[in-house]
Amino acid sequence: MDILFERRFELLWPTLSEIRLVLKHVLRALNVKKDEVDAAGLVATEYLTNLIRHNEGSEQHIFLRISQADNDGYTLTFIDELTPYNLFEKNNSQWKLGSGTLVEGGMGVELIRHYFKEAEYVSDKGKNYFTFPLEHIDKRPTVIYVDDDVTQLALMSAYLKDHFQVVPCESIEAGWQAILTADARILLLDHKLKNGTCEPLLEKLNQSNLKSQLSVVMLTGDDSEEVISKINRLGVDDYLIKPVKKNKLLQSIERVTHRFAYLSYQTTFESTPSKIHLQNDKSAHLFGSISLGNGGDFFMPINDECSAFVLGDMMGHGLQALKESFAIKGFISGFLATGLPYQNMLAALNNALYKQQLCKSSLVTLVICFIENNKLFWLNAGHPPPVVILNNGKVRQLTGTGPLLGLSKEHNYTLYEAGLDDVEHILLYTDGWTENRFTDKDEIGELTKIIPQDCKTSEEFAHCLWKNSQVTLSKEIDDASLIIIN
């Protein structure tokens, strides 16, 4: 059995987010179908949640291994050297999906049984192995094809279906959504559409950090020098003159995809502690991109005592957004050394962005927070305002949002405040947390649905809320971060 991927993780709560990220990238690179990627992420989360709870307080490690199976599928295994904890034997609950009730441990067992009936837990020679098979593999690369002619969509899909998974799109809007969600390697475009051309889609793609992931092939019925020159300036990898024959189409796609023959996943980011002690005997629990350091979301303590902190969100996600965040963090660090007020820092940063002295192609929102005399104070530059959960369990979003940075040199920023006498938890988050998770326009109503009940400690509440807010891996599009203060 060939080992395709293996990595050691600390058995800590933040590990859940990191393993979800690894599974998302590695399993997609191995052509595991999206539904099974999502199921693997969910089952891994449930299994590790139980494992962490029963080994909390001790420094332990766990190995994630993905191996090639004999049936052209894969085997996913978690390996540890802990005291054996066989979840199947510890709780043999008959809890069912859709029952409407939650059962400690039993829910995890039923979820595992539902998605992976052949999952096993075995202890051997001091090691424990939790294993389940991944069998829904489709090794055909994905092609996104944008054309508003239904007949052409059907014809090209028929040409490609034996070799590729085809995502047909009848508009550039649908094409953009497919680019964000389909994990495609090829973008096939018809240049001329009924209401214009596909050029706006290419321009939007070129302004994002997704262009490097896609090979672009253009179909055009106009082979004039002007049109071909314009297409080339938009960064296409190849173009074909219509009508297109099947063998020519396949040859073109084969040529432009050679540079994507090797897929790999590597994490080289510096992580942030998942729990930070604040003044006034409060703690901040950090989850998501800010704890992993793998995207455009960032967290910065103002000083060693963390009497205040910055939460920021760069436009976009992934490596490009991460690089842009370095410039913002560098500016903030330099300004903080001057000792001037935070309002002055926002004004100076706004001026630098307005003059395009940094981050010329990105937008950033950020919020600066601190707590004094049982009050929360914050400065807000286009960021979602804080949310508080009261002692009686009610959820309330505070009001206080300033203008987005860099749009006008005349911006001023107000210091907002709110009393904390009846507040039990404070939530600060980046847009991705709600955009990924919530489908209802009423964010507070959606948030109320996932608030954990009957948590014994503030830390348990924080971890349960983050866990409750997770979405299926294939729907995770934007960087998502959450800070819970209690």
Tab-separated table of C-alpha atoms in Angstrom:
chain	number	residue	atom	x	y	z
A	1	MET	CA	0.000	0.000	0.000
A	2	ASP	CA	1.709	3.219	-1.189
A	3	ILE	CA	1.578	6.172	1.227
A	4	LEU	CA	0.615	9.279	-0.759
A	5	PHE	CA	0.478	11.753	2.107
A	6	GLU	CA	1.447	11.675	5.788
A	7	ARG	CA	1.735	14.431	8.354
A	8	ARG	CA	1.893	14.731	12.130
A	9	PHE	CA	-0.370	17.162	13.982
A	10	GLU	CA	-0.636	18.240	17.600
A	11	LEU	CA	-3.866	16.951	19.110
A	12	LEU	CA	-5.339	20.364	19.884
A	13	TRP	CA	-8.599	22.103	19.019
A	14	PRO	CA	-7.035	24.279	16.265
A	15	THR	CA	-5.921	21.029	14.609
A	16	LEU	CA	-9.517	20.496	13.463
A	17	SER	CA	-9.341	23.538	11.186
A	18	GLU	CA	-5.905	22.663	9.868
A	19	ILE	CA	-6.855	19.056	9.081
A	20	ARG	CA	-9.996	20.232	7.277
A	21	LEU	CA	-7.795	22.502	5.169
A	22	VAL	CA	-5.361	19.680	4.393
A	23	LEU	CA	-8.163	17.277	3.468
A	24	LYS	CA	-9.765	19.861	1.221
A	25	HIS	CA	-6.600	20.428	-0.822
A	26	VAL	CA	-5.069	16.962	-0.808
A	27	LEU	CA	-8.248	15.002	-1.554
A	28	ARG	CA	-9.221	17.365	-4.345
A	29	ALA	CA	-5.738	16.975	-5.836
A	30	LEU	CA	-6.313	13.198	-5.689
A	31	ASN	CA	-9.587	13.609	-7.626
A	32	VAL	CA	-11.866	12.493	-4.799
A	33	LYS	CA	-15.421	13.612	-5.573
A	34	LYS	CA	-16.684	16.645	-3.688
A	35	ASP	CA	-19.389	14.822	-1.728
A	36	GLU	CA	-16.840	12.368	-0.375
A	37	VAL	CA	-14.367	15.156	0.410
A	38	ASP	CA	-17.110	16.826	2.439
A	39	ALA	CA	-18.001	13.546	4.164
A	40	ALA	CA	-14.337	12.903	5.030
A	41	GLY	CA	-14.040	16.378	6.551
A	42	LEU	CA	-17.187	15.917	8.611
A	43	VAL	CA	-16.247	12.448	9.878
A	44	ALA	CA	-12.685	13.546	10.685
A	45	THR	CA	-14.081	16.471	12.669
A	46	GLU	CA	-16.468	14.260	14.659
A	47	TYR	CA	-13.821	11.619	15.373
A	48	LEU	CA	-11.139	14.121	16.428
A	49	THR	CA	-13.610	16.078	18.553
A	50	ASN	CA	-14.225	12.989	20.678
A	51	LEU	CA	-10.522	12.139	20.768
A	52	ILE	CA	-9.519	15.632	21.917
A	53	ARG	CA	-12.205	15.748	24.605
A	54	HIS	CA	-11.019	12.472	26.112
A	55	ASN	CA	-7.346	13.457	26.045
A	56	GLU	CA	-7.581	17.155	26.848
A	57	GLY	CA	-4.812	18.599	28.979
A	58	SER	CA	-2.013	16.336	27.761
A	59	GLU	CA	0.408	17.055	24.929
A	60	GLN	CA	-0.220	14.411	22.291
A	61	HIS	CA	0.154	13.985	18.550
A	62	ILE	CA	-1.807	12.303	15.806
A	63	PHE	CA	-0.794	11.230	12.308
A	64	LEU	CA	-2.940	11.687	9.206
A	65	ARG	CA	-2.093	9.199	6.459
A	66	ILE	CA	-3.621	8.845	2.998
A	67	SER	CA	-2.680	5.679	1.110
A	68	GLN	CA	-3.392	4.154	-2.270
A	69	ALA	CA	-5.862	1.262	-2.018
A	70	ASP	CA	-5.996	-1.850	-4.204
A	71	ASN	CA	-9.280	-0.809	-5.868
A	72	ASP	CA	-7.876	2.473	-7.281
A	73	GLY	CA	-9.380	4.298	-4.322
A	74	TYR	CA	-7.667	5.608	-1.198
A	75	THR	CA	-7.543	4.807	2.502
A	76	LEU	CA	-7.570	7.607	5.077
A	77	THR	CA	-6.091	6.723	8.478
A	78	PHE	CA	-5.612	8.566	11.763
A	79	ILE	CA	-2.871	7.035	13.954
A	80	ASP	CA	-2.180	7.819	17.607
A	81	GLU	CA	-0.386	6.346	20.621
A	82	LEU	CA	-3.019	7.368	23.177
A	83	THR	CA	-4.934	5.199	25.573
A	84	PRO	CA	-7.292	3.309	23.231
A	85	TYR	CA	-10.644	5.012	22.781
A	86	ASN	CA	-12.839	2.958	20.480
A	87	LEU	CA	-15.699	5.285	19.659
A	88	PHE	CA	-17.763	2.428	18.204
A	89	GLU	CA	-17.628	0.480	21.482
A	90	LYS	CA	-17.877	3.475	23.822
A	91	ASN	CA	-21.160	4.625	22.389
A	92	ASN	CA	-23.379	2.373	20.322
A	93	SER	CA	-26.223	4.899	20.179
A	94	GLN	CA	-29.090	4.439	17.732
A	95	TRP	CA	-29.186	8.195	17.033
A	96	LYS	CA	-30.331	8.864	13.469
A	97	LEU	CA	-29.602	11.653	11.038
A	98	GLY	CA	-32.468	14.114	10.967
A	99	SER	CA	-33.726	13.119	14.421
A	100	GLY	CA	-33.521	16.702	15.639
A	101	THR	CA	-31.706	15.741	18.851
A	102	LEU	CA	-28.016	15.799	19.723
A	103	VAL	CA	-26.328	12.939	21.533
A	104	GLU	CA	-22.829	13.160	23.003
A	105	GLY	CA	-20.595	10.732	21.087
A	106	GLY	CA	-23.493	8.926	19.500
A	107	MET	CA	-23.895	11.563	16.824
A	108	GLY	CA	-20.281	11.023	15.742
A	109	VAL	CA	-20.748	7.261	15.604
A	110	GLU	CA	-23.889	7.505	13.498
A	111	LEU	CA	-22.296	10.008	11.134
A	112	ILE	CA	-19.335	7.682	10.604
A	113	ARG	CA	-21.669	4.751	9.999
A	114	HIS	CA	-23.784	6.809	7.619
A	115	TYR	CA	-20.941	7.984	5.395
A	116	PHE	CA	-18.360	5.207	5.747
A	117	LYS	CA	-19.853	1.851	6.744
A	118	GLU	CA	-16.458	0.138	6.479
A	119	ALA	CA	-14.738	2.481	8.955
A	120	GLU	CA	-12.658	0.605	11.541
A	121	TYR	CA	-10.891	1.299	14.817
A	122	VAL	CA	-8.026	-1.068	15.643
A	123	SER	CA	-5.403	-1.047	18.413
A	124	ASP	CA	-2.164	-2.861	17.691
A	125	LYS	CA	1.279	-2.766	19.386
A	126	GLY	CA	0.634	0.456	21.281
A	127	LYS	CA	-0.913	2.325	18.359
A	128	ASN	CA	-4.526	3.040	17.466
A	129	TYR	CA	-5.730	3.189	13.854
A	130	PHE	CA	-8.985	4.823	12.771
A	131	THR	CA	-9.449	4.035	9.075
A	132	PHE	CA	-12.057	4.521	6.374
A	133	PRO	CA	-11.988	4.053	2.573
A	134	LEU	CA	-12.410	6.734	-0.069
A	135	GLU	CA	-13.880	5.117	-3.158
A	136	HIS	CA	-15.668	7.817	-5.155
A	137	ILE	CA	-12.838	8.915	-7.402
A	138	ASP	CA	-13.153	10.696	-10.718
A	139	LYS	CA	-9.739	11.307	-12.210
A	140	ARG	CA	-11.071	13.276	-15.164
A	141	PRO	CA	-9.972	16.925	-14.935
A	142	THR	CA	-12.759	19.502	-14.695
A	143	VAL	CA	-13.496	21.873	-17.581
A	144	ILE	CA	-15.672	24.961	-17.133
A	145	TYR	CA	-17.327	25.808	-20.452
A	146	VAL	CA	-19.054	29.201	-20.856
A	147	ASP	CA	-21.373	29.652	-23.857
A	148	ASP	CA	-24.899	31.086	-24.009
A	149	ASP	CA	-25.759	28.846	-26.996
A	150	VAL	CA	-27.410	25.740	-25.512
A	151	THR	CA	-26.724	23.721	-28.681
A	152	GLN	CA	-23.011	24.512	-28.540
A	153	LEU	CA	-22.928	23.677	-24.823
A	154	ALA	CA	-24.378	20.259	-25.547
A	155	LEU	CA	-22.044	19.630	-28.501
A	156	MET	CA	-18.818	20.589	-26.694
A	157	SER	CA	-19.871	18.703	-23.562
A	158	ALA	CA	-20.353	15.600	-25.733
A	159	TYR	CA	-16.866	16.096	-27.219
A	160	LEU	CA	-15.291	16.320	-23.771
A	161	LYS	CA	-17.282	13.972	-21.519
A	162	ASP	CA	-15.129	10.879	-22.064
A	163	HIS	CA	-12.001	12.684	-20.875
A	164	PHE	CA	-13.251	15.523	-18.660
A	165	GLN	CA	-15.864	16.481	-16.113
A	166	VAL	CA	-17.709	19.365	-17.787
A	167	VAL	CA	-19.368	22.247	-15.935
A	168	PRO	CA	-21.582	24.007	-18.539
A	169	CYS	CA	-22.382	27.684	-17.900
A	170	GLU	CA	-24.795	29.809	-19.932
A	171	SER	CA	-23.552	33.193	-18.632
A	172	ILE	CA	-20.371	34.851	-17.415
A	173	GLU	CA	-21.968	35.159	-13.956
A	174	ALA	CA	-22.459	31.388	-13.803
A	175	GLY	CA	-18.925	30.960	-15.135
A	176	TRP	CA	-17.478	33.049	-12.314
A	177	GLN	CA	-19.344	31.050	-9.686
A	178	ALA	CA	-18.020	27.856	-11.261
A	179	ILE	CA	-14.464	29.240	-11.152
A	180	LEU	CA	-14.893	29.835	-7.423
A	181	THR	CA	-16.402	26.455	-6.589
A	182	ALA	CA	-15.671	23.816	-9.238
A	183	ASP	CA	-11.931	23.245	-8.608
A	184	ALA	CA	-11.388	23.280	-12.378
A	185	ARG	CA	-8.103	23.259	-14.257
A	186	ILE	CA	-9.416	24.344	-17.681
A	187	LEU	CA	-11.605	27.309	-18.630
A	188	LEU	CA	-13.153	27.033	-22.112
A	189	LEU	CA	-14.805	30.214	-23.360
A	190	ASP	CA	-16.843	31.219	-26.375
A	191	HIS	CA	-15.660	34.737	-27.185
A	192	LYS	CA	-18.877	36.081	-28.670
A	193	LEU	CA	-22.013	35.986	-26.510
A	194	LYS	CA	-25.488	37.272	-27.315
A	195	ASN	CA	-25.149	40.305	-25.053
A	196	GLY	CA	-21.472	41.020	-25.546
A	197	THR	CA	-18.310	38.972	-25.080
A	198	CYS	CA	-16.676	36.907	-22.347
A	199	GLU	CA	-13.942	39.541	-21.935
A	200	PRO	CA	-15.378	40.900	-18.634
A	201	LEU	CA	-15.026	37.412	-17.136
A	202	LEU	CA	-11.387	37.215	-18.206
A	203	GLU	CA	-10.694	40.699	-16.862
A	204	LYS	CA	-12.218	39.731	-13.509
A	205	LEU	CA	-10.187	36.518	-13.484
A	206	ASN	CA	-6.977	38.418	-14.233
A	207	GLN	CA	-7.617	40.769	-11.303
A	208	SER	CA	-8.025	37.838	-8.905
A	209	ASN	CA	-5.507	35.377	-7.508
A	210	LEU	CA	-7.202	32.475	-9.340
A	211	LYS	CA	-5.656	32.968	-12.791
A	212	SER	CA	-2.611	30.811	-12.012
A	213	GLN	CA	-4.914	27.837	-11.349
A	214	LEU	CA	-6.607	27.810	-14.769
A	215	SER	CA	-5.604	27.103	-18.355
A	216	VAL	CA	-7.767	29.250	-20.657
A	217	VAL	CA	-8.828	28.220	-24.170
A	218	MET	CA	-10.860	30.636	-26.278
A	219	LEU	CA	-13.264	29.721	-29.090
A	220	THR	CA	-13.870	32.464	-31.631
A	221	GLY	CA	-15.585	32.774	-34.993
A	222	ASP	CA	-13.652	35.962	-35.807
A	223	ASP	CA	-9.996	35.376	-36.672
A	224	SER	CA	-9.249	39.001	-37.504
A	225	GLU	CA	-5.912	40.365	-36.303
A	226	GLU	CA	-7.671	42.841	-34.007
A	227	VAL	CA	-9.725	40.173	-32.205
A	228	ILE	CA	-6.845	37.692	-31.881
A	229	SER	CA	-4.537	40.399	-30.576
A	230	LYS	CA	-7.132	41.442	-27.985
A	231	ILE	CA	-7.684	37.836	-26.901
A	232	ASN	CA	-3.955	37.331	-26.437
A	233	ARG	CA	-3.666	40.494	-24.343
A	234	LEU	CA	-6.299	39.040	-22.004
A	235	GLY	CA	-3.951	36.165	-21.204
A	236	VAL	CA	-5.497	33.145	-22.923
A	237	ASP	CA	-3.286	30.073	-23.301
A	238	ASP	CA	-4.703	29.017	-26.668
A	239	TYR	CA	-7.500	29.885	-29.082
A	240	LEU	CA	-9.430	27.898	-31.676
A	241	ILE	CA	-11.307	29.189	-34.721
A	242	LYS	CA	-14.875	27.899	-35.014
A	243	PRO	CA	-16.195	25.523	-36.187
A	244	VAL	CA	-14.073	23.350	-33.900
A	245	LYS	CA	-13.433	19.668	-34.504
A	246	LYS	CA	-13.283	17.263	-31.586
A	247	ASN	CA	-9.655	16.199	-32.100
A	248	LYS	CA	-8.480	19.837	-32.369
A	249	LEU	CA	-10.284	20.724	-29.141
A	250	LEU	CA	-8.786	17.806	-27.231
A	251	GLN	CA	-5.299	18.548	-28.574
A	252	SER	CA	-5.546	22.176	-27.509
A	253	ILE	CA	-6.652	21.315	-23.986
A	254	GLU	CA	-3.902	18.718	-23.689
A	255	ARG	CA	-1.278	21.300	-24.696
A	256	VAL	CA	-2.328	23.979	-22.237
A	257	THR	CA	-2.755	21.610	-19.284
A	258	HIS	CA	0.785	20.233	-19.304
A	259	ARG	CA	1.825	22.855	-16.777
A	260	PHE	CA	-0.767	21.482	-14.334
A	261	ALA	CA	0.453	17.886	-14.546
A	262	TYR	CA	1.924	18.026	-11.037
A	263	LEU	CA	-0.338	18.944	-8.120
A	264	SER	CA	0.980	19.379	-4.606
A	265	TYR	CA	-0.043	20.803	-1.293
A	266	GLN	CA	2.378	22.473	1.073
A	267	THR	CA	1.810	24.494	4.206
A	268	THR	CA	4.538	26.956	5.120
A	269	PHE	CA	2.596	29.417	7.207
A	270	GLU	CA	3.311	30.614	10.709
A	271	SER	CA	0.385	29.889	13.007
A	272	THR	CA	-0.963	32.131	15.764
A	273	PRO	CA	-1.748	30.876	19.289
A	274	SER	CA	-5.377	29.789	19.488
A	275	LYS	CA	-5.952	31.392	22.891
A	276	ILE	CA	-4.650	34.774	23.977
A	277	HIS	CA	-5.100	36.306	27.415
A	278	LEU	CA	-6.398	39.866	27.382
A	279	GLN	CA	-6.478	42.408	30.129
A	280	ASN	CA	-9.493	42.481	32.482
A	281	ASP	CA	-9.270	38.683	33.036
A	282	LYS	CA	-10.693	37.912	29.588
A	283	SER	CA	-9.434	35.560	26.890
A	284	ALA	CA	-9.648	35.710	23.103
A	285	HIS	CA	-10.159	32.365	21.324
A	286	LEU	CA	-8.927	32.492	17.708
A	287	PHE	CA	-10.266	30.245	14.942
A	288	GLY	CA	-9.881	29.868	11.188
A	289	SER	CA	-7.490	31.688	8.868
A	290	ILE	CA	-6.092	33.985	11.562
A	291	SER	CA	-5.011	31.001	13.686
A	292	LEU	CA	-3.496	29.138	10.719
A	293	GLY	CA	-1.981	32.152	8.945
A	294	ASN	CA	-3.001	30.810	5.547
A	295	GLY	CA	-4.881	33.661	3.879
A	296	GLY	CA	-5.762	37.326	3.852
A	297	ASP	CA	-7.288	37.423	7.343
A	298	PHE	CA	-4.858	38.568	10.023
A	299	PHE	CA	-4.715	39.169	13.774
A	300	MET	CA	-2.214	41.533	15.453
A	301	PRO	CA	-1.863	42.165	19.194
A	302	ILE	CA	-1.073	45.837	19.766
A	303	ASN	CA	1.532	45.129	22.464
A	304	ASP	CA	2.941	42.337	24.620
A	305	GLU	CA	0.101	42.666	27.132
A	306	CYS	CA	-2.449	42.461	24.284
A	307	SER	CA	-4.395	45.339	25.794
A	308	ALA	CA	-5.693	45.916	22.249
A	309	PHE	CA	-5.616	44.060	18.953
A	310	VAL	CA	-6.289	44.417	15.222
A	311	LEU	CA	-8.444	42.048	13.149
A	312	GLY	CA	-8.085	42.542	9.395
A	313	ASP	CA	-9.465	41.059	6.188
A	314	MET	CA	-7.812	41.446	2.771
A	315	MET	CA	-9.928	41.170	-0.346
A	316	GLY	CA	-9.606	37.727	-1.912
A	317	HIS	CA	-8.140	34.598	-0.361
A	318	GLY	CA	-5.184	32.258	-0.490
A	319	LEU	CA	-1.561	33.134	-1.162
A	320	GLN	CA	-2.185	36.404	-2.988
A	321	ALA	CA	-4.295	37.783	-0.141
A	322	LEU	CA	-1.674	36.544	2.341
A	323	LYS	CA	1.054	38.476	0.529
A	324	GLU	CA	-1.061	41.636	0.485
A	325	SER	CA	-1.689	41.317	4.232
A	326	PHE	CA	2.082	41.485	4.897
A	327	ALA	CA	2.168	45.050	3.557
A	328	ILE	CA	-0.705	46.130	5.815
A	329	LYS	CA	0.793	44.434	8.886
A	330	GLY	CA	4.166	46.031	8.163
A	331	PHE	CA	2.568	49.479	7.972
A	332	ILE	CA	0.659	48.920	11.227
A	333	SER	CA	3.760	47.649	13.047
A	334	GLY	CA	5.762	50.669	11.922
A	335	PHE	CA	3.061	53.107	12.993
A	336	LEU	CA	2.521	51.509	16.394
A	337	ALA	CA	6.183	52.121	17.176
A	338	THR	CA	5.479	55.872	17.055
A	339	GLY	CA	3.083	55.662	20.028
A	340	LEU	CA	0.497	57.884	18.324
A	341	PRO	CA	-3.275	57.261	18.837
A	342	TYR	CA	-5.011	54.482	16.948
A	343	GLN	CA	-7.245	56.991	15.148
A	344	ASN	CA	-4.124	58.584	13.659
A	345	MET	CA	-2.990	55.167	12.457
A	346	LEU	CA	-6.249	54.603	10.590
A	347	ALA	CA	-6.032	58.065	9.033
A	348	ALA	CA	-2.430	57.444	7.938
A	349	LEU	CA	-3.261	53.985	6.549
A	350	ASN	CA	-6.281	55.403	4.738
A	351	ASN	CA	-4.077	58.084	3.167
A	352	ALA	CA	-1.443	55.539	2.075
A	353	LEU	CA	-4.073	53.316	0.455
A	354	TYR	CA	-5.770	56.301	-1.186
A	355	LYS	CA	-2.447	57.340	-2.751
A	356	GLN	CA	-1.871	53.668	-3.749
A	357	GLN	CA	1.416	53.581	-1.878
A	358	LEU	CA	0.642	49.960	-0.892
A	359	CYS	CA	-1.853	47.213	-1.814
A	360	LYS	CA	-2.652	48.750	-5.191
A	361	SER	CA	-4.915	45.896	-6.252
A	362	SER	CA	-6.632	44.982	-2.966
A	363	LEU	CA	-9.093	46.326	-0.436
A	364	VAL	CA	-8.807	45.781	3.296
A	365	THR	CA	-11.224	46.066	6.194
A	366	LEU	CA	-10.037	46.106	9.781
A	367	VAL	CA	-11.231	46.700	13.299
A	368	ILE	CA	-9.152	47.761	16.330
A	369	CYS	CA	-10.538	46.643	19.706
A	370	PHE	CA	-9.731	47.037	23.382
A	371	ILE	CA	-11.568	46.617	26.691
A	372	GLU	CA	-11.371	49.083	29.595
A	373	ASN	CA	-13.588	49.625	32.659
A	374	ASN	CA	-15.944	46.840	31.546
A	375	LYS	CA	-16.538	48.542	28.204
A	376	LEU	CA	-15.642	47.437	24.698
A	377	PHE	CA	-14.076	50.118	22.499
A	378	TRP	CA	-13.484	49.736	18.773
A	379	LEU	CA	-12.441	51.641	15.672
A	380	ASN	CA	-13.926	50.204	12.506
A	381	ALA	CA	-12.826	50.610	8.886
A	382	GLY	CA	-15.502	48.827	6.829
A	383	HIS	CA	-15.478	45.683	8.981
A	384	PRO	CA	-18.516	43.821	10.391
A	385	PRO	CA	-19.246	45.361	13.817
A	386	PRO	CA	-18.898	43.184	16.940
A	387	VAL	CA	-21.678	40.837	18.031
A	388	VAL	CA	-22.444	40.238	21.714
A	389	ILE	CA	-24.207	37.325	23.371
A	390	LEU	CA	-25.971	38.474	26.539
A	391	ASN	CA	-26.208	36.614	29.830
A	392	ASN	CA	-29.795	35.676	28.945
A	393	GLY	CA	-28.640	34.062	25.687
A	394	LYS	CA	-29.890	36.771	23.332
A	395	VAL	CA	-27.678	37.748	20.384
A	396	ARG	CA	-27.203	41.389	19.414
A	397	GLN	CA	-25.053	43.068	16.775
A	398	LEU	CA	-23.542	46.343	17.902
A	399	THR	CA	-23.701	49.429	15.702
A	400	GLY	CA	-20.480	51.097	14.732
A	401	THR	CA	-18.894	50.846	11.290
A	402	GLY	CA	-16.591	53.410	9.701
A	403	PRO	CA	-15.845	53.936	6.005
A	404	LEU	CA	-13.735	51.533	3.955
A	405	LEU	CA	-10.049	52.412	3.821
A	406	GLY	CA	-8.562	54.114	0.791
A	407	LEU	CA	-11.683	55.373	-0.987
A	408	SER	CA	-11.372	59.021	0.079
A	409	LYS	CA	-8.621	61.066	1.707
A	410	GLU	CA	-11.279	62.837	3.828
A	411	HIS	CA	-12.292	59.783	5.894
A	412	ASN	CA	-12.537	60.189	9.681
A	413	TYR	CA	-12.858	57.303	12.141
A	414	THR	CA	-14.972	57.339	15.301
A	415	LEU	CA	-14.163	55.458	18.516
A	416	TYR	CA	-17.279	53.392	19.334
A	417	GLU	CA	-18.065	51.898	22.739
A	418	ALA	CA	-20.517	49.492	24.371
A	419	GLY	CA	-21.035	48.453	27.991
A	420	LEU	CA	-20.363	44.829	28.953
A	421	ASP	CA	-22.347	44.546	32.206
A	422	ASP	CA	-24.818	42.010	30.779
A	423	VAL	CA	-22.514	40.517	28.105
A	424	GLU	CA	-21.163	36.973	28.345
A	425	HIS	CA	-19.427	36.570	24.960
A	426	ILE	CA	-18.106	38.992	22.312
A	427	LEU	CA	-17.765	37.827	18.692
A	428	LEU	CA	-15.570	39.441	16.056
A	429	TYR	CA	-15.270	37.853	12.627
A	430	THR	CA	-14.333	38.428	9.010
A	431	ASP	CA	-16.903	38.505	6.204
A	432	GLY	CA	-15.998	35.005	5.051
A	433	TRP	CA	-17.282	33.451	8.276
A	434	THR	CA	-20.849	34.534	7.584
A	435	GLU	CA	-20.711	34.448	3.784
A	436	ASN	CA	-19.517	30.837	3.797
A	437	ARG	CA	-21.876	29.616	6.512
A	438	PHE	CA	-25.052	31.676	6.398
A	439	THR	CA	-27.516	31.555	3.523
A	440	ASP	CA	-30.161	33.713	5.171
A	441	LYS	CA	-29.820	37.487	4.877
A	442	ASP	CA	-30.577	37.727	8.602
A	443	GLU	CA	-27.107	36.933	9.948
A	444	ILE	CA	-28.138	37.315	13.577
A	445	GLY	CA	-31.064	34.945	13.071
A	446	GLU	CA	-28.730	32.402	11.446
A	447	LEU	CA	-26.159	32.846	14.201
A	448	THR	CA	-28.801	32.242	16.862
A	449	LYS	CA	-29.445	28.792	15.359
A	450	ILE	CA	-25.875	27.596	16.021
A	451	ILE	CA	-25.266	29.068	19.486
A	452	PRO	CA	-24.226	26.128	21.711
A	453	GLN	CA	-26.254	25.441	24.827
A	454	ASP	CA	-25.288	24.187	28.293
A	455	CYS	CA	-21.518	24.639	27.883
A	456	LYS	CA	-19.672	24.221	31.177
A	457	THR	CA	-16.816	26.610	30.406
A	458	SER	CA	-16.222	29.665	28.258
A	459	GLU	CA	-13.572	27.798	26.311
A	460	GLU	CA	-15.938	24.923	25.578
A	461	PHE	CA	-18.509	27.452	24.333
A	462	ALA	CA	-15.952	28.999	21.971
A	463	HIS	CA	-14.879	25.675	20.467
A	464	CYS	CA	-18.446	24.420	20.101
A	465	LEU	CA	-19.575	27.611	18.347
A	466	TRP	CA	-16.707	27.365	15.853
A	467	LYS	CA	-17.477	23.695	15.244
A	468	ASN	CA	-21.200	24.433	14.771
A	469	SER	CA	-20.400	27.107	12.190
A	470	GLN	CA	-18.363	24.876	9.886
A	471	VAL	CA	-19.652	24.228	6.372
A	472	THR	CA	-18.941	21.466	3.889
A	473	LEU	CA	-15.414	21.695	2.527
A	474	SER	CA	-16.484	22.269	-1.072
A	475	LYS	CA	-18.433	25.360	0.001
A	476	GLU	CA	-15.503	26.991	1.790
A	477	ILE	CA	-14.640	29.747	-0.654
A	478	ASP	CA	-13.437	32.775	1.267
A	479	ASP	CA	-11.013	32.981	4.176
A	480	ALA	CA	-13.023	32.700	7.386
A	481	SER	CA	-11.967	33.821	10.865
A	482	LEU	CA	-13.676	34.153	14.225
A	483	ILE	CA	-12.587	35.620	17.565
A	484	ILE	CA	-14.624	34.824	20.678
A	485	ILE	CA	-13.864	36.909	23.779
A	486	ASN	CA	-15.161	35.761	27.167
